[in-house]
Structures are given as C-alpha cells and as structure tokens.
mmCIF file with all atom_site columns, C-alpha atoms in Angstrom:
data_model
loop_
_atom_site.group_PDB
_atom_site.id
_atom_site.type_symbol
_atom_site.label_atom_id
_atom_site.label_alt_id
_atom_site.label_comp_id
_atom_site.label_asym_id
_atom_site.label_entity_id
_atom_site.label_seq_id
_atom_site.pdbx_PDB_ins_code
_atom_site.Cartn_x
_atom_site.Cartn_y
_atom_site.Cartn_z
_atom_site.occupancy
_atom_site.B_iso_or_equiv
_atom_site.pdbx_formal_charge
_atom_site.auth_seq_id
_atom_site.auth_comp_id
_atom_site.auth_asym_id
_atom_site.auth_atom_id
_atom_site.pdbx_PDB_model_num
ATOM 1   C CA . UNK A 1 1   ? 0.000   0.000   0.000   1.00 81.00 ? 1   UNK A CA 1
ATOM 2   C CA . UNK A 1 2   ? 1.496   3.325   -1.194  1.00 83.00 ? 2   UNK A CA 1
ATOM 3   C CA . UNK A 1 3   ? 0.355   6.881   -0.531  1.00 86.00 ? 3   UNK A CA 1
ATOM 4   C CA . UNK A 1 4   ? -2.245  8.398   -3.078  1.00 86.00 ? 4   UNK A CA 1
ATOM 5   C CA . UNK A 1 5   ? -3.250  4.460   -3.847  1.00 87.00 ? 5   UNK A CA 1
ATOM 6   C CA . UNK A 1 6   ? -7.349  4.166   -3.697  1.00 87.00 ? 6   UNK A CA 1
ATOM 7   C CA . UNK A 1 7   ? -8.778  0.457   -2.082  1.00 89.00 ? 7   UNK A CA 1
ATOM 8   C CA . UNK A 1 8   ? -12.153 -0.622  -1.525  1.00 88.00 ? 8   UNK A CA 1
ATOM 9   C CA . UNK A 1 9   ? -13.067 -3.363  0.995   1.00 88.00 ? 9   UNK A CA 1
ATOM 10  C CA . UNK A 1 10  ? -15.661 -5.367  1.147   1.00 84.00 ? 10  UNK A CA 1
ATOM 11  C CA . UNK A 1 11  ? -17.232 -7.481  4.532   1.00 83.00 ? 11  UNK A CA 1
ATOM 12  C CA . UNK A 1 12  ? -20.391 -9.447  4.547   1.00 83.00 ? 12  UNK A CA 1
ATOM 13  C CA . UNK A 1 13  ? -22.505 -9.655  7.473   1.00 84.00 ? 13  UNK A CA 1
ATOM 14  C CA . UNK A 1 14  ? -24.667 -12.710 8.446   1.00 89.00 ? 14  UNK A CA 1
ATOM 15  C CA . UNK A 1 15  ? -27.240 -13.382 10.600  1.00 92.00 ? 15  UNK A CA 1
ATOM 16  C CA . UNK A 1 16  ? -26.006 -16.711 10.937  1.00 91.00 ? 16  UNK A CA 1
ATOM 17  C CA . UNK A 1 17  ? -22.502 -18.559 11.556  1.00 91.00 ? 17  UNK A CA 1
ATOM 18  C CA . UNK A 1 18  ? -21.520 -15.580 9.893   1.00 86.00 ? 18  UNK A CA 1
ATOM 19  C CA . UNK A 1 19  ? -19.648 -17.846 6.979   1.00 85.00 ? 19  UNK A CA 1
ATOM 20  C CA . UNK A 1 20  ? -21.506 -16.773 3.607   1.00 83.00 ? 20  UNK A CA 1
ATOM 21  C CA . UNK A 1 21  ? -20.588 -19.164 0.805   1.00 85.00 ? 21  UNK A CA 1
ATOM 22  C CA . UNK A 1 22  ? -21.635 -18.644 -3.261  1.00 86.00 ? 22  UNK A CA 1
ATOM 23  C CA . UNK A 1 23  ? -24.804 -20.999 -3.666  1.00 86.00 ? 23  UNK A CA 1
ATOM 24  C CA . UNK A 1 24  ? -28.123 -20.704 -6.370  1.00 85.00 ? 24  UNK A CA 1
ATOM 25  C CA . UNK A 1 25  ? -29.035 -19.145 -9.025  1.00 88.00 ? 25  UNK A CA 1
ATOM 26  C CA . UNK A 1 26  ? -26.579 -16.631 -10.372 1.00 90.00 ? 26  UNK A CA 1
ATOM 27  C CA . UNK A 1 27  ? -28.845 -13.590 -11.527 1.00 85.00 ? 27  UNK A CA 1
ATOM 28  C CA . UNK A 1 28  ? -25.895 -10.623 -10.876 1.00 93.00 ? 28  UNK A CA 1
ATOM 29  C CA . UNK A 1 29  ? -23.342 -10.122 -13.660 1.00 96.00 ? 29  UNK A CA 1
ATOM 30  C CA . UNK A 1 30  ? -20.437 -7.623  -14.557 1.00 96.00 ? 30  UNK A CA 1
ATOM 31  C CA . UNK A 1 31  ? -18.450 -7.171  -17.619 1.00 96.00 ? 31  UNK A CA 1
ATOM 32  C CA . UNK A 1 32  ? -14.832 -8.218  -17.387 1.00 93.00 ? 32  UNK A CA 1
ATOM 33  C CA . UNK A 1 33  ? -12.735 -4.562  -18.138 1.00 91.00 ? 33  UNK A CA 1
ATOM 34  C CA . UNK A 1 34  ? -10.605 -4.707  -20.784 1.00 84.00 ? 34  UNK A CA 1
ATOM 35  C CA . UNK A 1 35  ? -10.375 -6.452  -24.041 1.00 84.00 ? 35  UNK A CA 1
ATOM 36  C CA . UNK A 1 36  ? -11.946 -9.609  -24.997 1.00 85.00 ? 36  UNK A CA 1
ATOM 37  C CA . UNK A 1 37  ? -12.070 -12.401 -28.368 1.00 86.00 ? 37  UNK A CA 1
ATOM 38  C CA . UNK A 1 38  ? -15.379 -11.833 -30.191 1.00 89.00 ? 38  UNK A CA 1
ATOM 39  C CA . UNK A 1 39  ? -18.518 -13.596 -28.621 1.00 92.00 ? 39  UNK A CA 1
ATOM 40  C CA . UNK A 1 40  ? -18.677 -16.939 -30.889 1.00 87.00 ? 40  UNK A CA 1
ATOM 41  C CA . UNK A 1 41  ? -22.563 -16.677 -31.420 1.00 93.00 ? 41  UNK A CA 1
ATOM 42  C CA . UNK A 1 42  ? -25.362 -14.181 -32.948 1.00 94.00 ? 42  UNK A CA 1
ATOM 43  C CA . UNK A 1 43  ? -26.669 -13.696 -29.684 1.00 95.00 ? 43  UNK A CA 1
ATOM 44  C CA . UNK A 1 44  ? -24.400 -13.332 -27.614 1.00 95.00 ? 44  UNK A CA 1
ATOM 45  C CA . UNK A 1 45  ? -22.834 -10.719 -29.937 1.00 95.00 ? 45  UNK A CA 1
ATOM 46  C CA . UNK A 1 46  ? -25.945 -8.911  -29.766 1.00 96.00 ? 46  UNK A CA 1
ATOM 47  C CA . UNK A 1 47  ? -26.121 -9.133  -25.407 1.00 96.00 ? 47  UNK A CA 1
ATOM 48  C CA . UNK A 1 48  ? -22.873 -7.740  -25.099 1.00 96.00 ? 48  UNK A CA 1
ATOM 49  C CA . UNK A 1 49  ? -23.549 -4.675  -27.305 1.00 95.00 ? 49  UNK A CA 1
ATOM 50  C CA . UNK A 1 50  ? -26.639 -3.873  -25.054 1.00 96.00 ? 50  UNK A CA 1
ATOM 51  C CA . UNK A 1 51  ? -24.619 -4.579  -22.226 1.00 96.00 ? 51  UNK A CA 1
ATOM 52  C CA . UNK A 1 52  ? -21.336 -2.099  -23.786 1.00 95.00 ? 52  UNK A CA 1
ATOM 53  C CA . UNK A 1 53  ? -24.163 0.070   -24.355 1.00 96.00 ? 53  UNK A CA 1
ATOM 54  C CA . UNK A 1 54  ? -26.393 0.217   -20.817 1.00 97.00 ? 54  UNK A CA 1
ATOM 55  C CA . UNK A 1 55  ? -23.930 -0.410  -18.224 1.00 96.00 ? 55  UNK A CA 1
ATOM 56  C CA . UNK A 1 56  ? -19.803 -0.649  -19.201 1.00 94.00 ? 56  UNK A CA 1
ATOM 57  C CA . UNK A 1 57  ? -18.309 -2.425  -16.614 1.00 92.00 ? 57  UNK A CA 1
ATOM 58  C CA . UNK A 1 58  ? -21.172 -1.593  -13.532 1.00 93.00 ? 58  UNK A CA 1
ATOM 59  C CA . UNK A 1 59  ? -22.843 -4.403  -12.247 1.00 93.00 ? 59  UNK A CA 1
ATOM 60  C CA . UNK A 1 60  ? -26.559 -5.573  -13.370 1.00 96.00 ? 60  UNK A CA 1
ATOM 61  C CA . UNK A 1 61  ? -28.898 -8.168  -13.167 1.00 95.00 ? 61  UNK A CA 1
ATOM 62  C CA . UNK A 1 62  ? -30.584 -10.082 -15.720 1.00 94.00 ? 62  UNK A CA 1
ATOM 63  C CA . UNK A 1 63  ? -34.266 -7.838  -14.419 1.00 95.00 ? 63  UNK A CA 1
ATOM 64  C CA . UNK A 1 64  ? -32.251 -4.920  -15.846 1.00 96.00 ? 64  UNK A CA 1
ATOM 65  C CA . UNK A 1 65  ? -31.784 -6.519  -19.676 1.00 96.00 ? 65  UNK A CA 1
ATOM 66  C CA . UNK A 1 66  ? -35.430 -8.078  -19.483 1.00 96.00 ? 66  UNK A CA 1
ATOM 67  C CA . UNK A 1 67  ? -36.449 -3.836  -18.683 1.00 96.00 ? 67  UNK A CA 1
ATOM 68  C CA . UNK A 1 68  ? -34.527 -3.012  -21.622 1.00 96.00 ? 68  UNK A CA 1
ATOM 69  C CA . UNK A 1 69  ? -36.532 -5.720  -23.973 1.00 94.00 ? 69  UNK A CA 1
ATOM 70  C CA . UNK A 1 70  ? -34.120 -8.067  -24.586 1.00 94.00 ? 70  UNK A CA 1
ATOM 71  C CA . UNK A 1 71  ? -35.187 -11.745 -24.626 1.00 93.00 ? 71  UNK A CA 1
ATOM 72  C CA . UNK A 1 72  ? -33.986 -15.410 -25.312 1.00 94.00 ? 72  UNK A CA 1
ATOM 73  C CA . UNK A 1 73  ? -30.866 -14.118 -24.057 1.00 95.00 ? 73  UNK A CA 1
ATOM 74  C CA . UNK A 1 74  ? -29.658 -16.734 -21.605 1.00 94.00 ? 74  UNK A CA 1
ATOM 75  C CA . UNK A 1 75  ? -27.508 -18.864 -23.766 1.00 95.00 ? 75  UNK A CA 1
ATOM 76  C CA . UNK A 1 76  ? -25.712 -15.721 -25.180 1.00 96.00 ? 76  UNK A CA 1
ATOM 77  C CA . UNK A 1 77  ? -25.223 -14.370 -21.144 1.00 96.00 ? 77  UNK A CA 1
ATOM 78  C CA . UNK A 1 78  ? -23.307 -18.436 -20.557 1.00 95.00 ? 78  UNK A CA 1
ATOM 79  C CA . UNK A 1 79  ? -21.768 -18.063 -23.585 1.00 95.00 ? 79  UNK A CA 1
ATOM 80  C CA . UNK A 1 80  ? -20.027 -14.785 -21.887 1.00 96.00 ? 80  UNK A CA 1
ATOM 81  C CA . UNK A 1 81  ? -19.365 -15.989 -18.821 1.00 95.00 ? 81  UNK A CA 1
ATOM 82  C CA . UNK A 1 82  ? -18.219 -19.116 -20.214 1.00 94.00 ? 82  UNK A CA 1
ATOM 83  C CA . UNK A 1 83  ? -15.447 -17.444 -22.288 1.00 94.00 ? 83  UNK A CA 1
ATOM 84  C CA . UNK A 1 84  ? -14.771 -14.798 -19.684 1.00 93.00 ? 84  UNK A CA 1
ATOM 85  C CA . UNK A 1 85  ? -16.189 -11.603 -21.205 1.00 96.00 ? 85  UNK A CA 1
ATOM 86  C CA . UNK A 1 86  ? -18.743 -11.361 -17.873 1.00 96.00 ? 86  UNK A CA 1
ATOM 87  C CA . UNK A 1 87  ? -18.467 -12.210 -14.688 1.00 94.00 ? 87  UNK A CA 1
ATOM 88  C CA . UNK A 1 88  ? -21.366 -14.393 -12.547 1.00 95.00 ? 88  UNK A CA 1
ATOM 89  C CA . UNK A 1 89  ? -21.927 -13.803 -8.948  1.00 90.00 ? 89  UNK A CA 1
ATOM 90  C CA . UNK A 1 90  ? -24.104 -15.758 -7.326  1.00 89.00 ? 90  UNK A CA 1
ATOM 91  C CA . UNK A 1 91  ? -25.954 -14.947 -4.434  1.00 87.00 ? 91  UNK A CA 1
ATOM 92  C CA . UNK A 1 92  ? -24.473 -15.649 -1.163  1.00 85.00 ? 92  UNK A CA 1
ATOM 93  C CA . UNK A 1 93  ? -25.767 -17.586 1.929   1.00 86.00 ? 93  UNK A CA 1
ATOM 94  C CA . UNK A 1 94  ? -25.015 -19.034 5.272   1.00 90.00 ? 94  UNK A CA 1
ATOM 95  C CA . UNK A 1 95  ? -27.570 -21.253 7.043   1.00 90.00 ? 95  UNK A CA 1
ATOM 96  C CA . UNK A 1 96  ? -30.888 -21.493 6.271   1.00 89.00 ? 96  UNK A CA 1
ATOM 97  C CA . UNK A 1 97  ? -32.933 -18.676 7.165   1.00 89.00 ? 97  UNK A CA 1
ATOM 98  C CA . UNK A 1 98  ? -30.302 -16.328 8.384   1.00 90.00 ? 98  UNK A CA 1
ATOM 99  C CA . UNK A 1 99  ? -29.726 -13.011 6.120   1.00 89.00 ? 99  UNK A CA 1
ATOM 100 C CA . UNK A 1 100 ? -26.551 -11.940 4.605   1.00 85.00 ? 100 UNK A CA 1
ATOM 101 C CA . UNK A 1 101 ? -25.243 -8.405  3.644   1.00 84.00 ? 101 UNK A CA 1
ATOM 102 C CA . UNK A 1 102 ? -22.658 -6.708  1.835   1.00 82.00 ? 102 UNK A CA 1
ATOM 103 C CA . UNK A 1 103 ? -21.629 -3.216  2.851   1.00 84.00 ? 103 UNK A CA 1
ATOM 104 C CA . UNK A 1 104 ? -18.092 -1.672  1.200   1.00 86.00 ? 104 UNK A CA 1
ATOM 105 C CA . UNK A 1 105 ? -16.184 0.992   1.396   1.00 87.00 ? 105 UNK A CA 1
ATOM 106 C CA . UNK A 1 106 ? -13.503 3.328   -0.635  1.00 91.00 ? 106 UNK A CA 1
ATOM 107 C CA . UNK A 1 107 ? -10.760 4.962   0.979   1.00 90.00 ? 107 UNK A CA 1
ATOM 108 C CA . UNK A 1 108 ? -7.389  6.786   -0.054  1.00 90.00 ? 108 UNK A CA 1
ATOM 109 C CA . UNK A 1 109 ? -4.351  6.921   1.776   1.00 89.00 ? 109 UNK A CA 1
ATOM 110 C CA . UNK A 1 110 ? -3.248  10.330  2.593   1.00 89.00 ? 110 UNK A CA 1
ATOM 111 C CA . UNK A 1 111 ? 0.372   11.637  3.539   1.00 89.00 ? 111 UNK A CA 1
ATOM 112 C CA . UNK A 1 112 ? -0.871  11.690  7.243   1.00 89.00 ? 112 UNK A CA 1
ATOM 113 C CA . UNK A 1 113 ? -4.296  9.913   7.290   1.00 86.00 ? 113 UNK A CA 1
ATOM 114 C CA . UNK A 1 114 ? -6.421  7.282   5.539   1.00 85.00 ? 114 UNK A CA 1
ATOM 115 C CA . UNK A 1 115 ? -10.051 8.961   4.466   1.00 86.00 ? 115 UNK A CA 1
ATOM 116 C CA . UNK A 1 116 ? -12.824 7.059   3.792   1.00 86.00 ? 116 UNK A CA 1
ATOM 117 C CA . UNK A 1 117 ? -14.370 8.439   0.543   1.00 85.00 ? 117 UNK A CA 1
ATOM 118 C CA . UNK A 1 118 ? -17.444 6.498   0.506   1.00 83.00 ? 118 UNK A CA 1
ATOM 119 C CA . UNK A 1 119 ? -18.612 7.614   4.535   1.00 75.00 ? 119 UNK A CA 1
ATOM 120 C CA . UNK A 1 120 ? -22.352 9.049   4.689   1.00 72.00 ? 120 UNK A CA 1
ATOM 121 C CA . UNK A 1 121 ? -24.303 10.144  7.390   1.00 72.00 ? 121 UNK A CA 1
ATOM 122 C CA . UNK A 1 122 ? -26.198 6.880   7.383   1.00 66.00 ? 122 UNK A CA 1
ATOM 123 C CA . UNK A 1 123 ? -22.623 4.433   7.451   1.00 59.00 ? 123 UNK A CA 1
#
C-alpha cells in the first residue's frame, strides 16, 4: 500500500454462523474490463452490445436486460461468462434462514491519514 493508492473493501454480514458461501441461481453479472475475443454466437454478440451500451463495466442483473426488452438471451449471457467476457456472482448464503449483507467501502491513503471516501451520514 502506497500513498495516493485508492482500495475498496468489502465485509459481509450474516445473521447466521456468519460464513456466507456462493450458492443458487446466479442472476448478478459484470463485464470483465478490458479487451476480450469476439462472442462466438449471434446472440451473444448482440447481449454484449446492449450490455457495452447500458452499463460498461457496472454491475446488473438479468431484471435490468429483461427492462430493456431483450429476450432469449440466456444462452448468449453463458456463452459470456463461459469465455470470460462477464463475470457471474451468485448470491451468497449461510444457514438457512439467516440473512446476509454486503456493505463496502472506498478509501485513499493520505500523507498523514487514511479517508474514507465512501462515509455518509447513514454508514
């Protein structure tokens, strides 16, 4: 860690053991920055230019591209995160019944201090 460098950390909170592990249906996705091969089919071509399009690299759910019309779009979404283009994050439990959370924060480190960029008055 070097002075001017930006981090964000991430904890999860659980209601339960308070050991969240990725299990079920993956309905969260984020495009992979950088560059990437070509998708190898039609429709998976045509997902990723609504995704380029609606969101970059930001984080949505597959609600989001049925609100924006598209549909028959689930092979083309593996097809992505089968060749590494997006990313798949499934949702996260504990035991059953208990409730997990994610809460994150930015922060910068200063010549003197470390200040958290993303503080409000509710966290």
């Amino acid at each position: 860690m070097e002075e001017g460098e930006l981090f964000a950390i991430e904890t999860f909170g659980s209601t339960g053991r308070g050991y969240a592990v990725e299990q079920g249906v993956c309905s969260h996705y984020a495009k992979n920055p950088g560059q990437h091969p070509s998708p190898r089919t039609t429709v998976a071509k045509k997902l990723l230019s609504t995704i380029n399009k609606n969101f970059g690299t930001l984080p949505f759910c597959r609600r989001y591209i049925d609100r924006l019309g598209e549909t028959q779009y689930y092979l083309g979404l593996k097809n992505l995160v089968d060749s590494g283009i997006v990313n798949a994050y499934p949702p996260l439990h504990d035991v059953k019944g208990s409730y997990t959370a994610q809460f994150e924060h930015t922060f910068i480190l200063r010549p003197t201090v470390k200040e958290v960029l993303s503080r409000g008055d509710d966290y």
